Tab-separated table of C-alpha atoms in Angstrom:
chain	number	residue	atom	x	y	z
A	1	UNK	CA	-10.890	-10.889	6.614
A	2	UNK	CA	-7.735	-9.521	4.716
A	3	UNK	CA	-5.314	-12.076	6.576
A	4	UNK	CA	-7.451	-15.029	4.819
A	5	UNK	CA	-7.407	-13.261	1.458
A	6	UNK	CA	-3.795	-11.478	1.171
A	7	UNK	CA	-1.703	-13.360	3.280
A	8	UNK	CA	-1.736	-16.632	0.944
A	9	UNK	CA	-1.731	-14.613	-2.139
A	10	UNK	CA	1.524	-12.916	-0.673
A	11	UNK	CA	3.032	-15.897	0.470
A	12	UNK	CA	2.776	-17.569	-3.024
A	13	UNK	CA	4.410	-14.640	-4.500
A	14	UNK	CA	7.137	-14.654	-2.064
A	15	UNK	CA	7.654	-18.100	-2.588
A	16	UNK	CA	8.598	-17.894	-6.248
A	17	UNK	CA	12.491	-18.690	-5.777
A	18	UNK	CA	12.974	-17.662	-9.672
A	19	UNK	CA	11.911	-14.167	-8.875
A	20	UNK	CA	13.096	-13.306	-5.682
A	21	UNK	CA	11.555	-10.163	-3.873
A	22	UNK	CA	10.778	-8.706	-0.665
A	23	UNK	CA	7.218	-7.824	0.251
A	24	UNK	CA	6.502	-5.274	2.590
A	25	UNK	CA	2.846	-5.231	3.139
A	26	UNK	CA	0.582	-3.377	5.477
A	27	UNK	CA	-3.230	-2.885	6.384
A	28	UNK	CA	-4.316	0.420	8.221
A	29	UNK	CA	-1.650	1.054	10.987
A	30	UNK	CA	0.401	-1.598	9.738
A	31	UNK	CA	0.749	0.281	6.159
A	32	UNK	CA	2.562	3.124	8.246
A	33	UNK	CA	5.189	0.733	9.390
A	34	UNK	CA	5.435	-0.552	5.611
A	35	UNK	CA	5.688	2.773	4.211
A	36	UNK	CA	8.563	3.607	6.610
A	37	UNK	CA	10.632	0.672	5.395
A	38	UNK	CA	13.245	1.799	2.716
A	39	UNK	CA	13.987	-0.282	-0.186
A	40	UNK	CA	17.132	-2.317	0.638
A	41	UNK	CA	20.155	-1.330	-1.831
A	42	UNK	CA	21.566	-4.715	-1.966
A	43	UNK	CA	21.218	-7.218	-3.430
A	44	UNK	CA	20.370	-5.194	-6.257
A	45	UNK	CA	18.412	-8.168	-7.911
A	46	UNK	CA	15.860	-8.352	-5.214
A	47	UNK	CA	12.808	-6.879	-6.127
A	48	UNK	CA	10.849	-4.729	-3.337
A	49	UNK	CA	7.346	-4.145	-3.093
A	50	UNK	CA	5.592	-2.041	-0.666
A	51	UNK	CA	1.657	-2.774	-0.432
A	52	UNK	CA	-0.324	-0.194	1.790
A	53	UNK	CA	-4.193	-1.227	2.128
A	54	UNK	CA	-6.270	1.672	3.754
A	55	UNK	CA	-3.792	3.877	4.627
A	56	UNK	CA	-5.229	5.893	7.678
A	57	UNK	CA	-4.394	9.091	6.721
A	58	UNK	CA	-6.545	11.216	8.632
A	59	UNK	CA	-6.005	9.497	11.738
A	60	UNK	CA	-2.114	9.492	11.208
A	61	UNK	CA	-1.486	12.182	13.943
A	62	UNK	CA	-2.936	9.998	16.438
A	63	UNK	CA	-1.425	6.478	15.439
A	64	UNK	CA	2.013	8.169	15.123
A	65	UNK	CA	1.570	10.379	18.598
A	66	UNK	CA	2.396	13.526	16.293
A	67	UNK	CA	5.279	12.148	14.282
A	68	UNK	CA	3.545	12.279	10.908
A	69	UNK	CA	5.684	14.691	9.484
A	70	UNK	CA	8.599	11.883	9.795
A	71	UNK	CA	5.899	9.247	8.203
A	72	UNK	CA	4.789	11.543	5.409
A	73	UNK	CA	8.617	12.037	4.585
A	74	UNK	CA	9.668	8.317	4.716
A	75	UNK	CA	6.879	7.803	2.147
A	76	UNK	CA	7.874	10.499	0.041
A	77	UNK	CA	11.556	9.246	0.155
A	78	UNK	CA	9.997	5.705	-1.027
A	79	UNK	CA	8.027	7.262	-3.782
A	80	UNK	CA	10.760	9.263	-5.091
A	81	UNK	CA	13.295	6.041	-5.285
A	82	UNK	CA	13.366	5.578	-9.093
A	83	UNK	CA	13.808	1.717	-8.108
A	84	UNK	CA	10.537	1.718	-5.783
A	85	UNK	CA	7.109	-0.342	-6.338
A	86	UNK	CA	4.391	1.027	-4.346
A	87	UNK	CA	1.171	0.211	-4.543
A	88	UNK	CA	-1.579	1.748	-2.297
A	89	UNK	CA	-5.216	0.869	-2.446
A	90	UNK	CA	-8.167	2.308	-0.617
A	91	UNK	CA	-11.871	2.199	-0.772
A	92	UNK	CA	-14.031	5.037	-2.056
A	93	UNK	CA	-16.371	4.424	1.360
A	94	UNK	CA	-13.260	4.835	3.802
A	95	UNK	CA	-15.037	5.604	7.398
A	96	UNK	CA	-11.587	7.246	8.854
A	97	UNK	CA	-9.806	9.110	6.346
A	98	UNK	CA	-12.615	9.645	3.652
A	99	UNK	CA	-12.243	9.551	-0.094
A	100	UNK	CA	-11.603	13.363	-0.681
A	101	UNK	CA	-8.277	13.542	1.513
A	102	UNK	CA	-6.951	10.045	0.221
A	103	UNK	CA	-7.510	10.866	-3.365
A	104	UNK	CA	-5.384	14.132	-2.727
A	105	UNK	CA	-2.801	12.171	-1.053
A	106	UNK	CA	-2.707	9.723	-3.922
A	107	UNK	CA	-2.446	12.369	-6.526
A	108	UNK	CA	0.295	14.071	-4.554
A	109	UNK	CA	2.273	10.932	-4.469
A	110	UNK	CA	1.995	10.122	-8.373
A	111	UNK	CA	3.016	13.891	-9.061
A	112	UNK	CA	6.190	13.905	-6.790
A	113	UNK	CA	7.608	10.563	-7.278
A	114	UNK	CA	9.867	9.091	-9.680
A	115	UNK	CA	9.295	5.610	-8.847
A	116	UNK	CA	6.690	3.154	-9.446
A	117	UNK	CA	3.697	4.408	-7.325
A	118	UNK	CA	-0.010	3.386	-7.809
A	119	UNK	CA	-2.925	4.591	-6.207
A	120	UNK	CA	-6.028	2.708	-6.665
A	121	UNK	CA	-9.318	3.491	-5.415
A	122	UNK	CA	-11.932	0.672	-5.176
A	123	UNK	CA	-15.736	1.529	-5.575
A	124	UNK	CA	-17.854	0.547	-2.703
A	125	UNK	CA	-15.090	-0.670	-0.301
A	126	UNK	CA	-14.662	0.650	3.218
A	127	UNK	CA	-12.007	0.895	5.431
A	128	UNK	CA	-12.167	-2.775	6.730
A	129	UNK	CA	-13.035	-4.400	3.371
A	130	UNK	CA	-16.298	-5.817	4.446
A	131	UNK	CA	-18.497	-6.357	1.636
A	132	UNK	CA	-17.784	-4.946	-1.668
A	133	UNK	CA	-14.120	-4.418	-2.981
A	134	UNK	CA	-12.743	-7.424	-1.720
A	135	UNK	CA	-12.233	-9.078	-5.191
A	136	UNK	CA	-10.945	-6.020	-6.837
A	137	UNK	CA	-8.567	-5.834	-4.036
A	138	UNK	CA	-7.106	-9.299	-4.789
A	139	UNK	CA	-7.331	-8.638	-8.616
A	140	UNK	CA	-5.146	-5.697	-8.233
A	141	UNK	CA	-2.577	-6.890	-5.871
A	142	UNK	CA	-2.275	-9.922	-8.073
A	143	UNK	CA	-2.013	-7.862	-11.234
A	144	UNK	CA	0.760	-5.529	-9.235
A	145	UNK	CA	2.482	-8.550	-8.569
A	146	UNK	CA	2.377	-10.510	-11.958
A	147	UNK	CA	0.395	-13.271	-10.412
A	148	UNK	CA	-1.361	-15.185	-12.951
């Protein structure tokens, strides 16, 4: 579902040659990889965006085989980079992480970071984005990337 909705949107944004940018996006376990990629420091004109959809916070330990402190540190470093631009979006009905831990995680990143970090909670959306919330997900990503 997400690949049919988000991939065309992200491809359109990346194809805008007037505004060159690097888009690093991941869904669920893929958001761990995206959040671990540092923003390149050159060329300086290249905008870099990190999109984290349904970050698997509560099962991080299993997905990383015990390397969750390294993943947490990489994300903190990314959010602390003043030139970073990170959107984390999750549903309040996430079956894996639960909304309470995700809210605490989001609020901690907002408080700790000096870069651009936006954490969005979508009402009614689950981890898989089936049913409710998909339109809001697309709206939030379009707004974040400045796509009309």
